Amino acid sequence: MMMLPFLWALSVGIAKDPSAVVHLADAAFNAAEGDFSLLGSALWPDELTLHWFERAFTDFPLLNYLNNSAILSSITVILTLMLSIPAAFAFAQMEFYGRNVIFIILLATIMIPSEISIVPNYLTLGSMKLLNTYAAAMLPNIASALGVFLLKQYFEQLPKETFDAARVDGAKEWQLLWHIAIPQSYPAITALAIMTTVLAWNDYLWPALVLKEAAKQPVTVSVFNMLTGPLSSISNLVLATTMLAIIPVLLCLSLGQRFFLGGTQTDPT
């Protein structure tokens, strides 16, 4: 059932005549009453074409928007990992004053709706003259409390004896992190990278607020603008563009599924 809307959108996107495609709601309603005759027409058109996918690149600067999303997502992932990995290691393997209190405060921020921070973040970035820049779109998203929590839980399950033996041999904390913790935590790190990539790619509200210049906007914002613009009446083109916009996310999840499932387990064994 979850895949039906995607299959219907793909069906409209590859249909030569959009009027020949039965609306998914009508097909689903009939199927609920035992009539499945319309379901095939809704999910697979009689005449196929890739014309609308081609027009997504010619009539609409989709490639530019995909490039913007790729840049934003890649840099966000790199910066998130650079901040989350050392922080998680410190909470998991190092002793310092107030560690538990600070960690509880960090976890509490997960329960705060992100919408609450929109106005303060917008005003702060405005005072720093960063609005309408990639930095403005990325900075509020790189400090991931959830990422720190996930990695901390994983780091805590690593054999403590290994770290103790390395400390006895004179290893510094950064060496423990770089040579022991990170090599044994690739599944968790990959899982965080995948999760961050998907969240960054799908982010709409914040980029729409801070990136006013169309040439800098990611694909989520541009597709929404397409839905409210002059091309909105061409349903084939809109849905073909939408399908192209989600392909990178689907590929990311498909290729990294094994790491994602393994990385969310707290036991590295």
mmCIF file of C-alpha atoms in Angstrom:
data_model
loop_
_atom_site.group_PDB
_atom_site.id
_atom_site.type_symbol
_atom_site.label_atom_id
_atom_site.label_comp_id
_atom_site.label_asym_id
_atom_site.label_seq_id
_atom_site.Cartn_x
_atom_site.Cartn_y
_atom_site.Cartn_z
ATOM 1 C CA MET A 1 0.000 0.000 0.000
ATOM 2 C CA MET A 2 2.860 2.392 0.747
ATOM 3 C CA MET A 3 4.204 2.009 -2.785
ATOM 4 C CA LEU A 4 0.897 2.636 -4.584
ATOM 5 C CA PRO A 5 1.202 6.467 -4.662
ATOM 6 C CA PHE A 6 4.741 6.192 -6.047
ATOM 7 C CA LEU A 7 3.683 3.645 -8.661
ATOM 8 C CA TRP A 8 0.766 5.841 -9.689
ATOM 9 C CA ALA A 9 3.018 8.918 -9.936
ATOM 10 C CA LEU A 10 5.438 6.914 -12.095
ATOM 11 C CA SER A 11 2.533 5.704 -14.219
ATOM 12 C CA VAL A 12 1.384 9.275 -14.894
ATOM 13 C CA GLY A 13 4.967 10.366 -15.542
ATOM 14 C CA ILE A 14 5.511 7.764 -18.264
ATOM 15 C CA ALA A 15 2.001 7.965 -19.746
ATOM 16 C CA LYS A 16 1.696 9.475 -23.188
ATOM 17 C CA ASP A 17 -1.850 10.625 -22.426
ATOM 18 C CA PRO A 18 -2.438 11.619 -18.768
ATOM 19 C CA SER A 19 -6.222 11.496 -19.189
ATOM 20 C CA ALA A 20 -5.957 7.770 -19.928
ATOM 21 C CA VAL A 21 -4.533 7.066 -16.461
ATOM 22 C CA VAL A 22 -7.202 6.287 -13.890
ATOM 23 C CA HIS A 23 -6.852 8.338 -10.717
ATOM 24 C CA LEU A 24 -5.405 6.284 -7.866
ATOM 25 C CA ALA A 25 -8.190 7.320 -5.473
ATOM 26 C CA ASP A 26 -10.851 5.938 -7.824
ATOM 27 C CA ALA A 27 -8.933 2.706 -8.339
ATOM 28 C CA ALA A 28 -8.332 2.279 -4.597
ATOM 29 C CA PHE A 29 -11.998 2.945 -3.803
ATOM 30 C CA ASN A 30 -13.126 0.306 -6.292
ATOM 31 C CA ALA A 31 -10.486 -2.137 -5.045
ATOM 32 C CA ALA A 32 -11.750 -1.706 -1.484
ATOM 33 C CA GLU A 33 -15.144 -2.879 -2.727
ATOM 34 C CA GLY A 34 -13.642 -5.865 -4.500
ATOM 35 C CA ASP A 35 -13.371 -4.417 -8.005
ATOM 36 C CA PHE A 36 -9.726 -4.495 -9.099
ATOM 37 C CA SER A 37 -10.370 -3.742 -12.761
ATOM 38 C CA LEU A 38 -9.200 -0.114 -12.525
ATOM 39 C CA LEU A 39 -6.075 -0.829 -10.495
ATOM 40 C CA GLY A 40 -4.064 -2.010 -13.485
ATOM 41 C CA SER A 41 -4.977 1.083 -15.506
ATOM 42 C CA ALA A 42 -3.963 3.331 -12.606
ATOM 43 C CA LEU A 43 -0.565 1.705 -12.152
ATOM 44 C CA TRP A 44 0.431 1.033 -15.760
ATOM 45 C CA PRO A 45 -0.605 3.131 -18.787
ATOM 46 C CA ASP A 46 -1.301 1.641 -22.210
ATOM 47 C CA GLU A 47 1.079 3.972 -24.078
ATOM 48 C CA LEU A 48 4.494 4.720 -22.585
ATOM 49 C CA THR A 49 6.875 7.606 -23.222
ATOM 50 C CA LEU A 50 9.932 9.225 -21.639
ATOM 51 C CA HIS A 51 9.033 12.572 -23.141
ATOM 52 C CA TRP A 52 8.011 14.075 -19.820
ATOM 53 C CA PHE A 53 11.240 13.029 -18.118
ATOM 54 C CA GLU A 54 13.178 14.723 -20.910
ATOM 55 C CA ARG A 55 11.120 17.886 -20.498
ATOM 56 C CA ALA A 56 11.941 17.899 -16.786
ATOM 57 C CA PHE A 57 15.476 18.836 -17.833
ATOM 58 C CA THR A 58 14.649 21.040 -20.825
ATOM 59 C CA ASP A 59 11.570 22.995 -19.692
ATOM 60 C CA PHE A 60 12.624 23.034 -16.038
ATOM 61 C CA PRO A 61 16.207 23.487 -14.739
ATOM 62 C CA LEU A 62 16.015 20.269 -12.741
ATOM 63 C CA LEU A 63 19.709 19.447 -13.095
ATOM 64 C CA ASN A 64 20.676 22.705 -11.393
ATOM 65 C CA TYR A 65 18.316 22.043 -8.490
ATOM 66 C CA LEU A 66 19.551 18.467 -8.113
ATOM 67 C CA ASN A 67 23.094 19.802 -8.009
ATOM 68 C CA ASN A 68 22.111 22.283 -5.282
ATOM 69 C CA SER A 69 20.559 19.497 -3.209
ATOM 70 C CA ALA A 70 23.632 17.311 -3.697
ATOM 71 C CA ILE A 71 25.932 20.103 -2.511
ATOM 72 C CA LEU A 72 23.788 20.918 0.521
ATOM 73 C CA SER A 73 23.336 17.264 1.497
ATOM 74 C CA SER A 74 27.001 16.312 1.052
ATOM 75 C CA ILE A 75 28.399 19.193 3.072
ATOM 76 C CA THR A 76 25.724 18.745 5.754
ATOM 77 C CA VAL A 77 26.645 15.065 6.121
ATOM 78 C CA ILE A 78 30.380 15.794 6.358
ATOM 79 C CA LEU A 79 29.963 18.546 8.954
ATOM 80 C CA THR A 80 27.438 16.510 10.952
ATOM 81 C CA LEU A 81 29.836 13.570 11.177
ATOM 82 C CA MET A 82 32.746 15.851 12.080
ATOM 83 C CA LEU A 83 30.759 17.193 15.042
ATOM 84 C CA SER A 84 28.819 14.097 16.105
ATOM 85 C CA ILE A 85 31.637 11.535 16.156
ATOM 86 C CA PRO A 86 33.987 13.354 18.596
ATOM 87 C CA ALA A 87 31.065 14.452 20.793
ATOM 88 C CA ALA A 88 29.653 10.927 20.983
ATOM 89 C CA PHE A 89 33.087 9.487 21.776
ATOM 90 C CA ALA A 90 33.581 12.001 24.577
ATOM 91 C CA PHE A 91 30.241 11.102 26.171
ATOM 92 C CA ALA A 92 30.841 7.363 25.758
ATOM 93 C CA GLN A 93 34.511 6.867 26.655
ATOM 94 C CA MET A 94 35.769 9.930 28.522
ATOM 95 C CA GLU A 95 35.198 11.050 32.090
ATOM 96 C CA PHE A 96 34.641 14.765 32.695
ATOM 97 C CA TYR A 97 32.698 16.928 35.120
ATOM 98 C CA GLY A 98 28.997 17.254 34.311
ATOM 99 C CA ARG A 99 29.043 14.646 31.553
ATOM 100 C CA ASN A 100 25.670 13.093 32.411
ATOM 101 C CA VAL A 101 23.954 16.444 32.970
ATOM 102 C CA ILE A 102 25.203 17.819 29.660
ATOM 103 C CA PHE A 103 24.103 14.661 27.870
ATOM 104 C CA ILE A 104 20.602 14.857 29.376
ATOM 105 C CA ILE A 105 20.323 18.487 28.269
ATOM 106 C CA LEU A 106 21.458 17.433 24.804
ATOM 107 C CA LEU A 107 18.816 14.695 24.665
ATOM 108 C CA ALA A 108 16.147 17.150 25.807
ATOM 109 C CA THR A 109 16.716 19.210 22.680
ATOM 110 C CA ILE A 110 15.475 16.274 20.588
ATOM 111 C CA MET A 111 12.010 16.712 22.101
ATOM 112 C CA ILE A 112 11.839 20.403 21.162
ATOM 113 C CA PRO A 113 10.004 20.939 17.837
ATOM 114 C CA SER A 114 12.387 22.324 15.246
ATOM 115 C CA GLU A 115 9.822 24.980 14.289
ATOM 116 C CA ILE A 116 10.457 26.742 17.608
ATOM 117 C CA SER A 117 14.018 27.574 16.585
ATOM 118 C CA ILE A 118 13.131 28.928 13.139
ATOM 119 C CA VAL A 119 12.726 32.582 14.156
ATOM 120 C CA PRO A 120 15.850 32.745 16.403
ATOM 121 C CA ASN A 121 17.950 30.991 13.757
ATOM 122 C CA TYR A 122 16.639 33.265 11.017
ATOM 123 C CA LEU A 123 17.389 36.417 13.015
ATOM 124 C CA THR A 124 20.839 35.140 14.006
ATOM 125 C CA LEU A 125 21.826 34.273 10.453
ATOM 126 C CA GLY A 126 20.384 37.572 9.250
ATOM 127 C CA SER A 127 22.555 39.492 11.693
ATOM 128 C CA MET A 128 25.550 37.536 10.383
ATOM 129 C CA LYS A 129 24.671 38.484 6.764
ATOM 130 C CA LEU A 130 24.367 34.817 5.812
ATOM 131 C CA LEU A 131 20.820 34.743 4.451
ATOM 132 C CA ASN A 132 20.476 33.488 0.879
ATOM 133 C CA THR A 133 23.688 31.458 1.187
ATOM 134 C CA TYR A 134 24.332 27.722 1.379
ATOM 135 C CA ALA A 135 25.768 28.258 4.855
ATOM 136 C CA ALA A 136 22.417 29.550 6.094
ATOM 137 C CA ALA A 137 20.672 26.435 4.791
ATOM 138 C CA MET A 138 23.168 24.069 6.426
ATOM 139 C CA LEU A 139 24.339 25.533 9.738
ATOM 140 C CA PRO A 140 21.193 24.869 11.834
ATOM 141 C CA ASN A 141 21.177 21.220 10.715
ATOM 142 C CA ILE A 142 24.757 20.122 11.348
ATOM 143 C CA ALA A 143 24.503 19.871 15.148
ATOM 144 C CA SER A 144 22.608 16.587 15.469
ATOM 145 C CA ALA A 145 21.661 15.584 19.002
ATOM 146 C CA LEU A 146 20.119 12.389 17.642
ATOM 147 C CA GLY A 147 23.348 11.597 15.813
ATOM 148 C CA VAL A 148 25.381 12.048 18.993
ATOM 149 C CA PHE A 149 22.962 9.794 20.865
ATOM 150 C CA LEU A 150 23.086 6.999 18.268
ATOM 151 C CA LEU A 151 26.880 7.010 18.049
ATOM 152 C CA LYS A 152 27.294 7.226 21.827
ATOM 153 C CA GLN A 153 25.177 4.106 22.285
ATOM 154 C CA TYR A 154 27.351 2.311 19.741
ATOM 155 C CA PHE A 155 30.667 3.513 21.162
ATOM 156 C CA GLU A 156 29.646 2.353 24.644
ATOM 157 C CA GLN A 157 29.324 -1.225 23.383
ATOM 158 C CA LEU A 158 32.902 -1.366 22.111
ATOM 159 C CA PRO A 159 35.242 -3.496 24.287
ATOM 160 C CA LYS A 160 36.458 -1.318 27.147
ATOM 161 C CA GLU A 161 39.550 -3.477 27.528
ATOM 162 C CA THR A 162 40.790 -2.363 24.113
ATOM 163 C CA PHE A 163 40.701 1.300 25.122
ATOM 164 C CA ASP A 164 42.297 0.593 28.514
ATOM 165 C CA ALA A 165 45.149 -1.332 26.907
ATOM 166 C CA ALA A 166 45.759 1.474 24.423
ATOM 167 C CA ARG A 167 45.815 4.054 27.231
ATOM 168 C CA VAL A 168 48.373 1.963 29.111
ATOM 169 C CA ASP A 169 50.530 2.004 25.967
ATOM 170 C CA GLY A 170 50.364 5.803 25.973
ATOM 171 C CA ALA A 171 47.688 6.424 23.337
ATOM 172 C CA LYS A 172 45.969 9.806 23.446
ATOM 173 C CA GLU A 173 42.190 10.170 23.340
ATOM 174 C CA TRP A 174 42.204 11.338 19.734
ATOM 175 C CA GLN A 175 44.234 8.252 18.812
ATOM 176 C CA LEU A 176 41.681 6.032 20.544
ATOM 177 C CA LEU A 177 38.961 7.698 18.516
ATOM 178 C CA TRP A 178 40.768 7.600 15.178
ATOM 179 C CA HIS A 179 42.408 4.167 15.381
ATOM 180 C CA ILE A 180 39.950 2.159 17.512
ATOM 181 C CA ALA A 181 36.477 3.675 17.793
ATOM 182 C CA ILE A 182 35.927 4.847 14.222
ATOM 183 C CA PRO A 183 37.225 1.687 12.434
ATOM 184 C CA GLN A 184 34.935 -0.481 14.583
ATOM 185 C CA SER A 185 31.903 1.763 14.119
ATOM 186 C CA TYR A 186 31.522 2.027 10.355
ATOM 187 C CA PRO A 187 27.961 0.590 10.402
ATOM 188 C CA ALA A 188 26.755 3.209 12.899
ATOM 189 C CA ILE A 189 28.587 6.039 11.141
ATOM 190 C CA THR A 190 27.188 4.943 7.781
ATOM 191 C CA ALA A 191 23.690 4.755 9.258
ATOM 192 C CA LEU A 192 24.013 8.313 10.556
ATOM 193 C CA ALA A 193 25.344 9.464 7.187
ATOM 194 C CA ILE A 194 22.386 7.892 5.368
ATOM 195 C CA MET A 195 19.867 9.337 7.807
ATOM 196 C CA THR A 196 21.430 12.793 7.553
ATOM 197 C CA THR A 197 21.517 12.600 3.759
ATOM 198 C CA VAL A 198 17.824 11.743 3.545
ATOM 199 C CA LEU A 199 16.825 14.457 6.022
ATOM 200 C CA ALA A 200 18.958 17.079 4.295
ATOM 201 C CA TRP A 201 17.721 16.113 0.829
ATOM 202 C CA ASN A 202 14.057 16.167 1.901
ATOM 203 C CA ASP A 203 14.290 19.396 3.898
ATOM 204 C CA TYR A 204 11.895 21.989 2.541
ATOM 205 C CA LEU A 205 10.794 24.590 5.096
ATOM 206 C CA TRP A 206 14.157 25.967 6.191
ATOM 207 C CA PRO A 207 15.756 26.227 2.703
ATOM 208 C CA ALA A 208 12.564 27.862 1.435
ATOM 209 C CA LEU A 209 12.903 30.540 4.119
ATOM 210 C CA VAL A 210 16.591 31.366 3.791
ATOM 211 C CA LEU A 211 17.271 30.755 0.082
ATOM 212 C CA LYS A 212 15.277 33.350 -1.829
ATOM 213 C CA GLU A 213 17.378 33.203 -4.989
ATOM 214 C CA ALA A 214 15.897 30.509 -7.252
ATOM 215 C CA ALA A 215 19.291 29.471 -8.639
ATOM 216 C CA LYS A 216 20.431 28.410 -5.138
ATOM 217 C CA GLN A 217 17.319 26.520 -4.064
ATOM 218 C CA PRO A 218 17.329 22.725 -3.582
ATOM 219 C CA VAL A 219 15.082 20.394 -5.525
ATOM 220 C CA THR A 220 12.407 20.186 -2.794
ATOM 221 C CA VAL A 221 11.787 23.930 -2.915
ATOM 222 C CA SER A 222 11.928 24.077 -6.701
ATOM 223 C CA VAL A 223 9.421 21.236 -7.145
ATOM 224 C CA PHE A 224 6.995 22.955 -4.780
ATOM 225 C CA ASN A 225 7.418 26.187 -6.719
ATOM 226 C CA MET A 226 6.709 24.192 -9.855
ATOM 227 C CA LEU A 227 3.416 23.025 -8.344
ATOM 228 C CA THR A 228 2.363 26.634 -7.852
ATOM 229 C CA GLY A 229 3.769 27.975 -11.137
ATOM 230 C CA PRO A 230 2.751 27.977 -14.798
ATOM 231 C CA LEU A 231 3.816 24.340 -15.291
ATOM 232 C CA SER A 232 1.493 23.040 -12.561
ATOM 233 C CA SER A 233 -1.256 22.215 -15.073
ATOM 234 C CA ILE A 234 0.969 19.682 -16.871
ATOM 235 C CA SER A 235 0.472 16.731 -14.522
ATOM 236 C CA ASN A 236 2.790 14.403 -16.463
ATOM 237 C CA LEU A 237 5.667 16.858 -16.241
ATOM 238 C CA VAL A 238 5.078 17.594 -12.555
ATOM 239 C CA LEU A 239 4.997 13.936 -11.525
ATOM 240 C CA ALA A 240 7.923 12.992 -13.770
ATOM 241 C CA THR A 241 9.954 15.764 -12.137
ATOM 242 C CA THR A 242 8.872 14.591 -8.688
ATOM 243 C CA MET A 243 9.961 11.023 -9.416
ATOM 244 C CA LEU A 244 13.362 12.221 -10.635
ATOM 245 C CA ALA A 245 13.738 14.286 -7.459
ATOM 246 C CA ILE A 246 13.289 11.291 -5.149
ATOM 247 C CA ILE A 247 15.473 8.841 -7.089
ATOM 248 C CA PRO A 248 18.717 9.883 -5.271
ATOM 249 C CA VAL A 249 17.068 9.254 -1.892
ATOM 250 C CA LEU A 250 15.784 5.847 -2.976
ATOM 251 C CA LEU A 251 19.240 4.911 -4.280
ATOM 252 C CA CYS A 252 20.865 6.063 -1.055
ATOM 253 C CA LEU A 253 18.495 3.966 1.054
ATOM 254 C CA SER A 254 18.778 0.936 -1.220
ATOM 255 C CA LEU A 255 22.572 0.924 -1.375
ATOM 256 C CA GLY A 256 23.003 1.613 2.331
ATOM 257 C CA GLN A 257 20.176 -0.504 3.716
ATOM 258 C CA ARG A 258 22.484 -3.162 5.137
ATOM 259 C CA PHE A 259 24.636 -0.572 6.911
ATOM 260 C CA PHE A 260 21.593 1.349 8.115
ATOM 261 C CA LEU A 261 19.961 -1.697 9.707
ATOM 262 C CA GLY A 262 23.249 -2.814 11.265
ATOM 263 C CA GLY A 263 24.210 0.656 12.438
ATOM 264 C CA THR A 264 21.019 1.235 14.384
ATOM 265 C CA GLN A 265 21.778 -1.801 16.553
ATOM 266 C CA THR A 266 23.483 -0.879 19.809
ATOM 267 C CA ASP A 267 25.576 -4.053 19.838
ATOM 268 C CA PRO A 268 28.451 -3.797 17.317
ATOM 269 C CA THR A 269 28.814 -7.576 17.308
#
